[in-house]
Amino acid sequence: VIETVLVRFPAEMATELEQEVWRLSNEAFADIVIRKRLDQNGLRAGVIYGELPALIRQQLDKTATKQKTNALEHAGLAADVDNRMRRLQCRAGRPKELLVKPELPEPLTIVSTRDGQHLSGETFERPAILLELRVIPHGDGSATVSLVPQVQHGDHRQMFVHSDLGTRPEMRRGLQTWSELKMSAKLTAGQILVVSSSTPSKALGNAFFVSKTAENSEERVLLLVRLAESQLDDLFAPEIVAQAQAMAER
């Protein structure tokens, strides 16, 4: 079971986020190559092993109050990022969509680098910003949580989808995936993977984690992905754990 929430912070709190959130996060969960590639694309990720930083708790409390008293916040219309908490049941290795920004009305140009050497820019019509989430459970109650940046765009069109049950036609929008920026962290229950933009914001980080409010101001966004529990246990069902891991790693 995974819990996720997007936490919005005023842009002027970037320094406080650096001091009170990233200082308490372990960014070395990923190897140096991935960390460098994320930084080149304006992304930053870390794991919080202990207590949630006070700055995040305070902002979550403020958000909960606003959602009760502010009509735009309650309806999820105060910004282009919806900051309501979600609780997801994840099947081993099966993808789930974490929506960061629903379909935007204006075209969006994103500059990125896949190899760290060459920059490319692409413009997406009616883009929806999301992260593909996959969870691989382990027999000790931990799980490897992976996130891959994606953008859905354009009109729906017929595509052929392949699965264990065969090939079937589906109506889907175009999909751009940055698999080179996959973030994977092994978490135990209660631990949190946090993802946001670097400072100053740029490239994918700016597109994914800088929000525009209804008042046309900018906010910095943090994604929190918490492992609430894993339902597999080697002690009782080692063959089920092995099957789930094999399926997830296909």
PDB file of C-alpha atoms in Angstrom:
ATOM      1  CA  VAL A   1       0.000   0.000   0.000  1.00  0.00           C
ATOM      2  CA  ILE A   2       1.399   3.357  -1.083  1.00  0.00           C
ATOM      3  CA  GLU A   3       0.379   6.814   0.174  1.00  0.00           C
ATOM      4  CA  THR A   4       1.170   9.832  -1.986  1.00  0.00           C
ATOM      5  CA  VAL A   5       0.686  13.568  -1.663  1.00  0.00           C
ATOM      6  CA  LEU A   6       1.877  16.653  -3.537  1.00  0.00           C
ATOM      7  CA  VAL A   7       2.792  19.420  -1.095  1.00  0.00           C
ATOM      8  CA  ARG A   8       2.824  23.010  -2.404  1.00  0.00           C
ATOM      9  CA  PHE A   9       5.145  25.617  -0.902  1.00  0.00           C
ATOM     10  CA  PRO A  10       5.408  29.335  -1.690  1.00  0.00           C
ATOM     11  CA  ALA A  11       8.346  29.967  -4.060  1.00  0.00           C
ATOM     12  CA  GLU A  12      10.103  32.116  -1.474  1.00  0.00           C
ATOM     13  CA  MET A  13      10.468  29.082   0.830  1.00  0.00           C
ATOM     14  CA  ALA A  14      13.090  27.448  -1.427  1.00  0.00           C
ATOM     15  CA  THR A  15      15.882  28.217   1.056  1.00  0.00           C
ATOM     16  CA  GLU A  16      13.894  26.746   3.955  1.00  0.00           C
ATOM     17  CA  LEU A  17      13.234  23.594   1.941  1.00  0.00           C
ATOM     18  CA  GLU A  18      16.976  23.253   1.350  1.00  0.00           C
ATOM     19  CA  GLN A  19      17.779  23.639   5.042  1.00  0.00           C
ATOM     20  CA  GLU A  20      14.917  21.708   6.627  1.00  0.00           C
ATOM     21  CA  VAL A  21      13.951  19.043   4.087  1.00  0.00           C
ATOM     22  CA  TRP A  22      16.885  18.145   1.849  1.00  0.00           C
ATOM     23  CA  ARG A  23      19.334  18.318   4.747  1.00  0.00           C
ATOM     24  CA  LEU A  24      17.310  15.524   6.410  1.00  0.00           C
ATOM     25  CA  SER A  25      16.923  13.453   3.229  1.00  0.00           C
ATOM     26  CA  ASN A  26      19.333  10.806   1.965  1.00  0.00           C
ATOM     27  CA  GLU A  27      19.998  11.574  -1.691  1.00  0.00           C
ATOM     28  CA  ALA A  28      22.649   8.844  -1.888  1.00  0.00           C
ATOM     29  CA  PHE A  29      19.964   6.135  -2.190  1.00  0.00           C
ATOM     30  CA  ALA A  30      20.606   6.449  -5.949  1.00  0.00           C
ATOM     31  CA  ASP A  31      24.025   5.962  -7.514  1.00  0.00           C
ATOM     32  CA  ILE A  32      26.107   8.940  -8.600  1.00  0.00           C
ATOM     33  CA  VAL A  33      25.269   8.493 -12.299  1.00  0.00           C
ATOM     34  CA  ILE A  34      21.517   8.724 -11.684  1.00  0.00           C
ATOM     35  CA  ARG A  35      21.920  11.665  -9.279  1.00  0.00           C
ATOM     36  CA  LYS A  36      23.940  13.551 -11.876  1.00  0.00           C
ATOM     37  CA  ARG A  37      21.404  12.787 -14.606  1.00  0.00           C
ATOM     38  CA  LEU A  38      18.536  13.941 -12.389  1.00  0.00           C
ATOM     39  CA  ASP A  39      20.362  17.166 -11.566  1.00  0.00           C
ATOM     40  CA  GLN A  40      21.022  17.855 -15.250  1.00  0.00           C
ATOM     41  CA  ASN A  41      17.266  17.638 -15.797  1.00  0.00           C
ATOM     42  CA  GLY A  42      16.355  19.819 -12.835  1.00  0.00           C
ATOM     43  CA  LEU A  43      15.147  16.956 -10.618  1.00  0.00           C
ATOM     44  CA  ARG A  44      16.054  16.051  -7.067  1.00  0.00           C
ATOM     45  CA  ALA A  45      15.146  12.962  -5.031  1.00  0.00           C
ATOM     46  CA  GLY A  46      15.883  11.654  -1.557  1.00  0.00           C
ATOM     47  CA  VAL A  47      14.638   9.220   1.078  1.00  0.00           C
ATOM     48  CA  ILE A  48      13.380  10.284   4.495  1.00  0.00           C
ATOM     49  CA  TYR A  49      14.073   7.426   6.904  1.00  0.00           C
ATOM     50  CA  GLY A  50      12.927   9.016  10.136  1.00  0.00           C
ATOM     51  CA  GLU A  51      10.318  11.505  11.221  1.00  0.00           C
ATOM     52  CA  LEU A  52       8.708  13.757   8.634  1.00  0.00           C
ATOM     53  CA  PRO A  53      10.463  17.176   8.713  1.00  0.00           C
ATOM     54  CA  ALA A  54       8.523  19.791  10.699  1.00  0.00           C
ATOM     55  CA  LEU A  55       8.325  22.120   7.686  1.00  0.00           C
ATOM     56  CA  ILE A  56       6.409  19.501   5.680  1.00  0.00           C
ATOM     57  CA  ARG A  57       4.112  18.636   8.606  1.00  0.00           C
ATOM     58  CA  GLN A  58       3.261  22.306   9.074  1.00  0.00           C
ATOM     59  CA  GLN A  59       2.483  22.761   5.379  1.00  0.00           C
ATOM     60  CA  LEU A  60       0.307  19.625   5.340  1.00  0.00           C
ATOM     61  CA  ASP A  61      -1.637  21.023   8.325  1.00  0.00           C
ATOM     62  CA  LYS A  62      -2.103  24.376   6.551  1.00  0.00           C
ATOM     63  CA  THR A  63      -3.291  22.575   3.430  1.00  0.00           C
ATOM     64  CA  ALA A  64      -5.820  20.488   5.391  1.00  0.00           C
ATOM     65  CA  THR A  65      -7.235  23.689   6.926  1.00  0.00           C
ATOM     66  CA  LYS A  66      -7.436  25.433   3.544  1.00  0.00           C
ATOM     67  CA  GLN A  67      -9.229  22.470   1.992  1.00  0.00           C
ATOM     68  CA  LYS A  68     -11.953  22.878   4.612  1.00  0.00           C
ATOM     69  CA  THR A  69     -12.317  26.656   4.337  1.00  0.00           C
ATOM     70  CA  ASN A  70     -11.287  27.561   0.769  1.00  0.00           C
ATOM     71  CA  ALA A  71     -13.641  26.547  -2.037  1.00  0.00           C
ATOM     72  CA  LEU A  72     -10.905  26.452  -4.691  1.00  0.00           C
ATOM     73  CA  GLU A  73      -8.642  24.304  -2.503  1.00  0.00           C
ATOM     74  CA  HIS A  74     -11.537  21.987  -1.659  1.00  0.00           C
ATOM     75  CA  ALA A  75     -12.316  21.517  -5.351  1.00  0.00           C
ATOM     76  CA  GLY A  76      -8.660  21.033  -6.292  1.00  0.00           C
ATOM     77  CA  LEU A  77      -8.702  24.188  -8.451  1.00  0.00           C
ATOM     78  CA  ALA A  78      -6.407  26.480  -6.455  1.00  0.00           C
ATOM     79  CA  ALA A  79      -3.406  25.475  -8.591  1.00  0.00           C
ATOM     80  CA  ASP A  80      -2.516  23.244 -11.530  1.00  0.00           C
ATOM     81  CA  VAL A  81      -1.317  20.653  -8.998  1.00  0.00           C
ATOM     82  CA  ASP A  82      -3.865  18.712  -6.936  1.00  0.00           C
ATOM     83  CA  ASN A  83      -2.526  18.297  -3.400  1.00  0.00           C
ATOM     84  CA  ARG A  84      -5.077  15.832  -2.035  1.00  0.00           C
ATOM     85  CA  MET A  85      -3.612  12.727  -0.417  1.00  0.00           C
ATOM     86  CA  ARG A  86      -4.077   9.373  -2.160  1.00  0.00           C
ATOM     87  CA  ARG A  87      -3.804   5.807  -0.898  1.00  0.00           C
ATOM     88  CA  LEU A  88      -3.011   3.243  -3.602  1.00  0.00           C
ATOM     89  CA  GLN A  89      -3.209  -0.543  -3.626  1.00  0.00           C
ATOM     90  CA  CYS A  90      -0.327  -1.549  -5.912  1.00  0.00           C
ATOM     91  CA  ARG A  91      -0.018  -4.941  -7.568  1.00  0.00           C
ATOM     92  CA  ALA A  92       3.554  -6.190  -7.774  1.00  0.00           C
ATOM     93  CA  GLY A  93       5.327  -4.715 -10.764  1.00  0.00           C
ATOM     94  CA  ARG A  94       2.141  -3.310 -12.339  1.00  0.00           C
ATOM     95  CA  PRO A  95       2.301   0.376 -13.351  1.00  0.00           C
ATOM     96  CA  LYS A  96       0.187   3.029 -11.644  1.00  0.00           C
ATOM     97  CA  GLU A  97      -0.147   6.622 -12.809  1.00  0.00           C
ATOM     98  CA  LEU A  98       0.715   9.342 -10.302  1.00  0.00           C
ATOM     99  CA  LEU A  99      -0.860  12.445 -11.784  1.00  0.00           C
ATOM    100  CA  VAL A 100       1.131  15.587 -10.997  1.00  0.00           C
ATOM    101  CA  LYS A 101      -0.701  18.033 -13.283  1.00  0.00           C
ATOM    102  CA  PRO A 102      -3.910  17.197 -15.151  1.00  0.00           C
ATOM    103  CA  GLU A 103      -4.266  18.126 -18.801  1.00  0.00           C
ATOM    104  CA  LEU A 104      -2.975  21.669 -19.299  1.00  0.00           C
ATOM    105  CA  PRO A 105      -4.712  23.910 -21.866  1.00  0.00           C
ATOM    106  CA  GLU A 106      -1.538  25.513 -23.217  1.00  0.00           C
ATOM    107  CA  PRO A 107       1.291  23.792 -25.147  1.00  0.00           C
ATOM    108  CA  LEU A 108       4.313  22.985 -22.984  1.00  0.00           C
ATOM    109  CA  THR A 109       7.930  22.937 -24.159  1.00  0.00           C
ATOM    110  CA  ILE A 110      10.313  20.775 -22.125  1.00  0.00           C
ATOM    111  CA  VAL A 111      14.080  20.822 -22.532  1.00  0.00           C
ATOM    112  CA  SER A 112      15.843  17.693 -21.298  1.00  0.00           C
ATOM    113  CA  THR A 113      18.941  15.551 -21.681  1.00  0.00           C
ATOM    114  CA  ARG A 114      18.852  11.767 -21.729  1.00  0.00           C
ATOM    115  CA  ASP A 115      22.590  11.104 -21.874  1.00  0.00           C
ATOM    116  CA  GLY A 116      23.915  14.150 -20.011  1.00  0.00           C
ATOM    117  CA  GLN A 117      25.596  15.498 -23.140  1.00  0.00           C
ATOM    118  CA  HIS A 118      22.924  16.468 -25.661  1.00  0.00           C
ATOM    119  CA  LEU A 119      19.958  18.764 -24.997  1.00  0.00           C
ATOM    120  CA  SER A 120      16.667  18.373 -26.821  1.00  0.00           C
ATOM    121  CA  GLY A 121      13.445  20.334 -26.646  1.00  0.00           C
ATOM    122  CA  GLU A 122       9.946  19.077 -27.381  1.00  0.00           C
ATOM    123  CA  THR A 123       6.596  20.851 -27.367  1.00  0.00           C
ATOM    124  CA  PHE A 124       3.548  18.906 -26.174  1.00  0.00           C
ATOM    125  CA  GLU A 125      -0.060  19.792 -26.943  1.00  0.00           C
ATOM    126  CA  ARG A 126      -2.531  19.534 -24.056  1.00  0.00           C
ATOM    127  CA  PRO A 127       0.043  17.825 -21.817  1.00  0.00           C
ATOM    128  CA  ALA A 128      -0.724  15.883 -18.653  1.00  0.00           C
ATOM    129  CA  ILE A 129       2.257  15.563 -16.285  1.00  0.00           C
ATOM    130  CA  LEU A 130       2.636  12.283 -14.442  1.00  0.00           C
ATOM    131  CA  LEU A 131       5.012   9.737 -12.960  1.00  0.00           C
ATOM    132  CA  GLU A 132       4.751   6.025 -13.596  1.00  0.00           C
ATOM    133  CA  LEU A 133       4.839   4.198 -10.245  1.00  0.00           C
ATOM    134  CA  ARG A 134       5.862   0.571  -9.865  1.00  0.00           C
ATOM    135  CA  VAL A 135       6.331  -1.353  -6.610  1.00  0.00           C
ATOM    136  CA  ILE A 136       8.328  -4.575  -6.192  1.00  0.00           C
ATOM    137  CA  PRO A 137       7.675  -6.197  -2.781  1.00  0.00           C
ATOM    138  CA  HIS A 138      10.357  -8.107  -0.910  1.00  0.00           C
ATOM    139  CA  GLY A 139       9.949 -10.917   1.550  1.00  0.00           C
ATOM    140  CA  ASP A 140      11.175  -8.904   4.540  1.00  0.00           C
ATOM    141  CA  GLY A 141       8.235  -6.470   4.306  1.00  0.00           C
ATOM    142  CA  SER A 142      10.183  -3.844   2.374  1.00  0.00           C
ATOM    143  CA  ALA A 143       9.521  -2.824  -1.224  1.00  0.00           C
ATOM    144  CA  THR A 144      11.390  -1.156  -4.064  1.00  0.00           C
ATOM    145  CA  VAL A 145       9.445   1.887  -5.251  1.00  0.00           C
ATOM    146  CA  SER A 146      10.254   3.221  -8.732  1.00  0.00           C
ATOM    147  CA  LEU A 147       9.166   6.445 -10.441  1.00  0.00           C
ATOM    148  CA  VAL A 148       9.597   7.384 -14.127  1.00  0.00           C
ATOM    149  CA  PRO A 149       8.655  10.845 -15.509  1.00  0.00           C
ATOM    150  CA  GLN A 150       6.068  10.822 -18.292  1.00  0.00           C
ATOM    151  CA  VAL A 151       3.949  13.258 -20.312  1.00  0.00           C
ATOM    152  CA  GLN A 152       0.686  12.300 -21.989  1.00  0.00           C
ATOM    153  CA  HIS A 153      -0.149  14.563 -24.907  1.00  0.00           C
ATOM    154  CA  GLY A 154      -2.186  15.146 -28.048  1.00  0.00           C
ATOM    155  CA  ASP A 155      -5.366  13.429 -29.210  1.00  0.00           C
ATOM    156  CA  HIS A 156      -6.526   9.912 -28.478  1.00  0.00           C
ATOM    157  CA  ARG A 157      -5.751   7.413 -31.190  1.00  0.00           C
ATOM    158  CA  GLN A 158      -5.949   3.665 -31.583  1.00  0.00           C
ATOM    159  CA  MET A 159      -2.902   1.721 -30.412  1.00  0.00           C
ATOM    160  CA  PHE A 160      -2.277  -1.992 -29.968  1.00  0.00           C
ATOM    161  CA  VAL A 161      -1.439  -3.023 -26.409  1.00  0.00           C
ATOM    162  CA  HIS A 162       0.431  -6.260 -25.676  1.00  0.00           C
ATOM    163  CA  SER A 163      -0.115  -8.210 -22.448  1.00  0.00           C
ATOM    164  CA  ASP A 164      -0.019 -11.752 -21.097  1.00  0.00           C
ATOM    165  CA  LEU A 165      -3.554 -12.183 -22.432  1.00  0.00           C
ATOM    166  CA  GLY A 166      -2.644 -11.201 -25.987  1.00  0.00           C
ATOM    167  CA  THR A 167      -2.869  -8.051 -28.095  1.00  0.00           C
ATOM    168  CA  ARG A 168      -5.857  -5.698 -27.999  1.00  0.00           C
ATOM    169  CA  PRO A 169      -6.652  -2.273 -29.479  1.00  0.00           C
ATOM    170  CA  GLU A 170      -7.028   0.695 -27.123  1.00  0.00           C
ATOM    171  CA  MET A 171      -7.613   4.413 -27.561  1.00  0.00           C
ATOM    172  CA  ARG A 172      -4.666   6.232 -26.009  1.00  0.00           C
ATOM    173  CA  ARG A 173      -2.942   9.581 -26.150  1.00  0.00           C
ATOM    174  CA  GLY A 174       0.704  10.027 -27.103  1.00  0.00           C
ATOM    175  CA  LEU A 175       3.164   9.235 -24.314  1.00  0.00           C
ATOM    176  CA  GLN A 176       6.676  10.549 -23.764  1.00  0.00           C
ATOM    177  CA  THR A 177       8.715   8.621 -21.187  1.00  0.00           C
ATOM    178  CA  TRP A 178      12.115   9.479 -19.684  1.00  0.00           C
ATOM    179  CA  SER A 179      13.164   5.973 -18.628  1.00  0.00           C
ATOM    180  CA  GLU A 180      16.776   7.175 -18.204  1.00  0.00           C
ATOM    181  CA  LEU A 181      15.573   9.201 -15.191  1.00  0.00           C
ATOM    182  CA  LYS A 182      14.065   6.252 -13.317  1.00  0.00           C
ATOM    183  CA  MET A 183      14.257   6.756  -9.543  1.00  0.00           C
ATOM    184  CA  SER A 184      14.234   3.528  -7.489  1.00  0.00           C
ATOM    185  CA  ALA A 185      14.427   3.324  -3.701  1.00  0.00           C
ATOM    186  CA  LYS A 186      14.082   0.340  -1.377  1.00  0.00           C
ATOM    187  CA  LEU A 187      11.753   1.415   1.443  1.00  0.00           C
ATOM    188  CA  THR A 188      10.530  -0.171   4.640  1.00  0.00           C
ATOM    189  CA  ALA A 189       7.120   0.673   6.110  1.00  0.00           C
ATOM    190  CA  GLY A 190       6.899   4.350   7.018  1.00  0.00           C
ATOM    191  CA  GLN A 191       9.841   5.514   4.905  1.00  0.00           C
ATOM    192  CA  ILE A 192       9.255   8.205   2.284  1.00  0.00           C
ATOM    193  CA  LEU A 193      10.659   8.907  -1.161  1.00  0.00           C
ATOM    194  CA  VAL A 194      10.596  12.668  -1.807  1.00  0.00           C
ATOM    195  CA  VAL A 195      10.963  14.181  -5.285  1.00  0.00           C
ATOM    196  CA  SER A 196      11.019  17.813  -6.387  1.00  0.00           C
ATOM    197  CA  SER A 197      12.841  20.295  -8.600  1.00  0.00           C
ATOM    198  CA  SER A 198      16.366  21.519  -8.081  1.00  0.00           C
ATOM    199  CA  THR A 199      17.130  25.153  -7.239  1.00  0.00           C
ATOM    200  CA  PRO A 200      16.889  27.160  -9.410  1.00  0.00           C
ATOM    201  CA  SER A 201      14.200  25.210 -11.215  1.00  0.00           C
ATOM    202  CA  LYS A 202      14.866  24.121 -14.800  1.00  0.00           C
ATOM    203  CA  ALA A 203      14.043  21.548 -17.486  1.00  0.00           C
ATOM    204  CA  LEU A 204      11.840  18.631 -16.342  1.00  0.00           C
ATOM    205  CA  GLY A 205      11.983  19.787 -12.740  1.00  0.00           C
ATOM    206  CA  ASN A 206      10.373  23.087 -13.698  1.00  0.00           C
ATOM    207  CA  ALA A 207       7.669  21.388 -15.787  1.00  0.00           C
ATOM    208  CA  PHE A 208       6.821  18.807 -13.122  1.00  0.00           C
ATOM    209  CA  PHE A 209       7.333  20.522  -9.775  1.00  0.00           C
ATOM    210  CA  VAL A 210       6.707  24.241 -10.217  1.00  0.00           C
ATOM    211  CA  SER A 211       3.007  25.008  -9.898  1.00  0.00           C
ATOM    212  CA  LYS A 212       0.933  27.959 -11.107  1.00  0.00           C
ATOM    213  CA  THR A 213      -1.833  29.063  -8.742  1.00  0.00           C
ATOM    214  CA  ALA A 214      -5.211  30.539  -9.593  1.00  0.00           C
ATOM    215  CA  GLU A 215      -3.694  33.929  -8.630  1.00  0.00           C
ATOM    216  CA  ASN A 216      -0.947  33.331 -11.233  1.00  0.00           C
ATOM    217  CA  SER A 217       1.840  33.000  -8.668  1.00  0.00           C
ATOM    218  CA  GLU A 218       4.413  30.192  -8.599  1.00  0.00           C
ATOM    219  CA  GLU A 219       4.816  27.523  -5.942  1.00  0.00           C
ATOM    220  CA  ARG A 220       7.415  24.824  -5.367  1.00  0.00           C
ATOM    221  CA  VAL A 221       5.971  21.283  -5.206  1.00  0.00           C
ATOM    222  CA  LEU A 222       7.268  18.260  -3.284  1.00  0.00           C
ATOM    223  CA  LEU A 223       6.009  14.757  -4.054  1.00  0.00           C
ATOM    224  CA  LEU A 224       5.953  12.405  -1.065  1.00  0.00           C
ATOM    225  CA  VAL A 225       5.627   8.660  -1.708  1.00  0.00           C
ATOM    226  CA  ARG A 226       5.288   6.645   1.508  1.00  0.00           C
ATOM    227  CA  LEU A 227       5.312   2.865   1.845  1.00  0.00           C
ATOM    228  CA  ALA A 228       2.449   2.218   4.262  1.00  0.00           C
ATOM    229  CA  GLU A 229       2.738  -1.567   4.210  1.00  0.00           C
ATOM    230  CA  SER A 230       3.765  -4.522   2.082  1.00  0.00           C
ATOM    231  CA  GLN A 231       1.512  -7.558   2.098  1.00  0.00           C
ATOM    232  CA  LEU A 232       4.126 -10.159   1.166  1.00  0.00           C
ATOM    233  CA  ASP A 233       6.185 -12.091   3.658  1.00  0.00           C
ATOM    234  CA  ASP A 234       8.827 -14.756   2.915  1.00  0.00           C
ATOM    235  CA  LEU A 235       8.037 -16.602   6.114  1.00  0.00           C
ATOM    236  CA  PHE A 236       4.476 -17.477   5.088  1.00  0.00           C
ATOM    237  CA  ALA A 237       4.560 -17.505   1.290  1.00  0.00           C
ATOM    238  CA  PRO A 238       8.064 -17.500  -0.205  1.00  0.00           C
ATOM    239  CA  GLU A 239       6.782 -18.768  -3.564  1.00  0.00           C
ATOM    240  CA  ILE A 240       4.336 -15.830  -3.849  1.00  0.00           C
ATOM    241  CA  VAL A 241       7.134 -13.343  -3.143  1.00  0.00           C
ATOM    242  CA  ALA A 242       9.306 -14.955  -5.803  1.00  0.00           C
ATOM    243  CA  GLN A 243       6.466 -14.877  -8.351  1.00  0.00           C
ATOM    244  CA  ALA A 244       5.729 -11.220  -7.653  1.00  0.00           C
ATOM    245  CA  GLN A 245       9.352 -10.219  -8.021  1.00  0.00           C
ATOM    246  CA  ALA A 246       9.720 -12.181 -11.266  1.00  0.00           C
ATOM    247  CA  MET A 247       6.607 -10.526 -12.692  1.00  0.00           C
ATOM    248  CA  ALA A 248       7.791  -7.060 -11.683  1.00  0.00           C
ATOM    249  CA  GLU A 249      11.207  -7.532 -13.261  1.00  0.00           C
ATOM    250  CA  ARG A 250       9.954  -8.641 -16.704  1.00  0.00           C
TER     251      ARG A 250
END
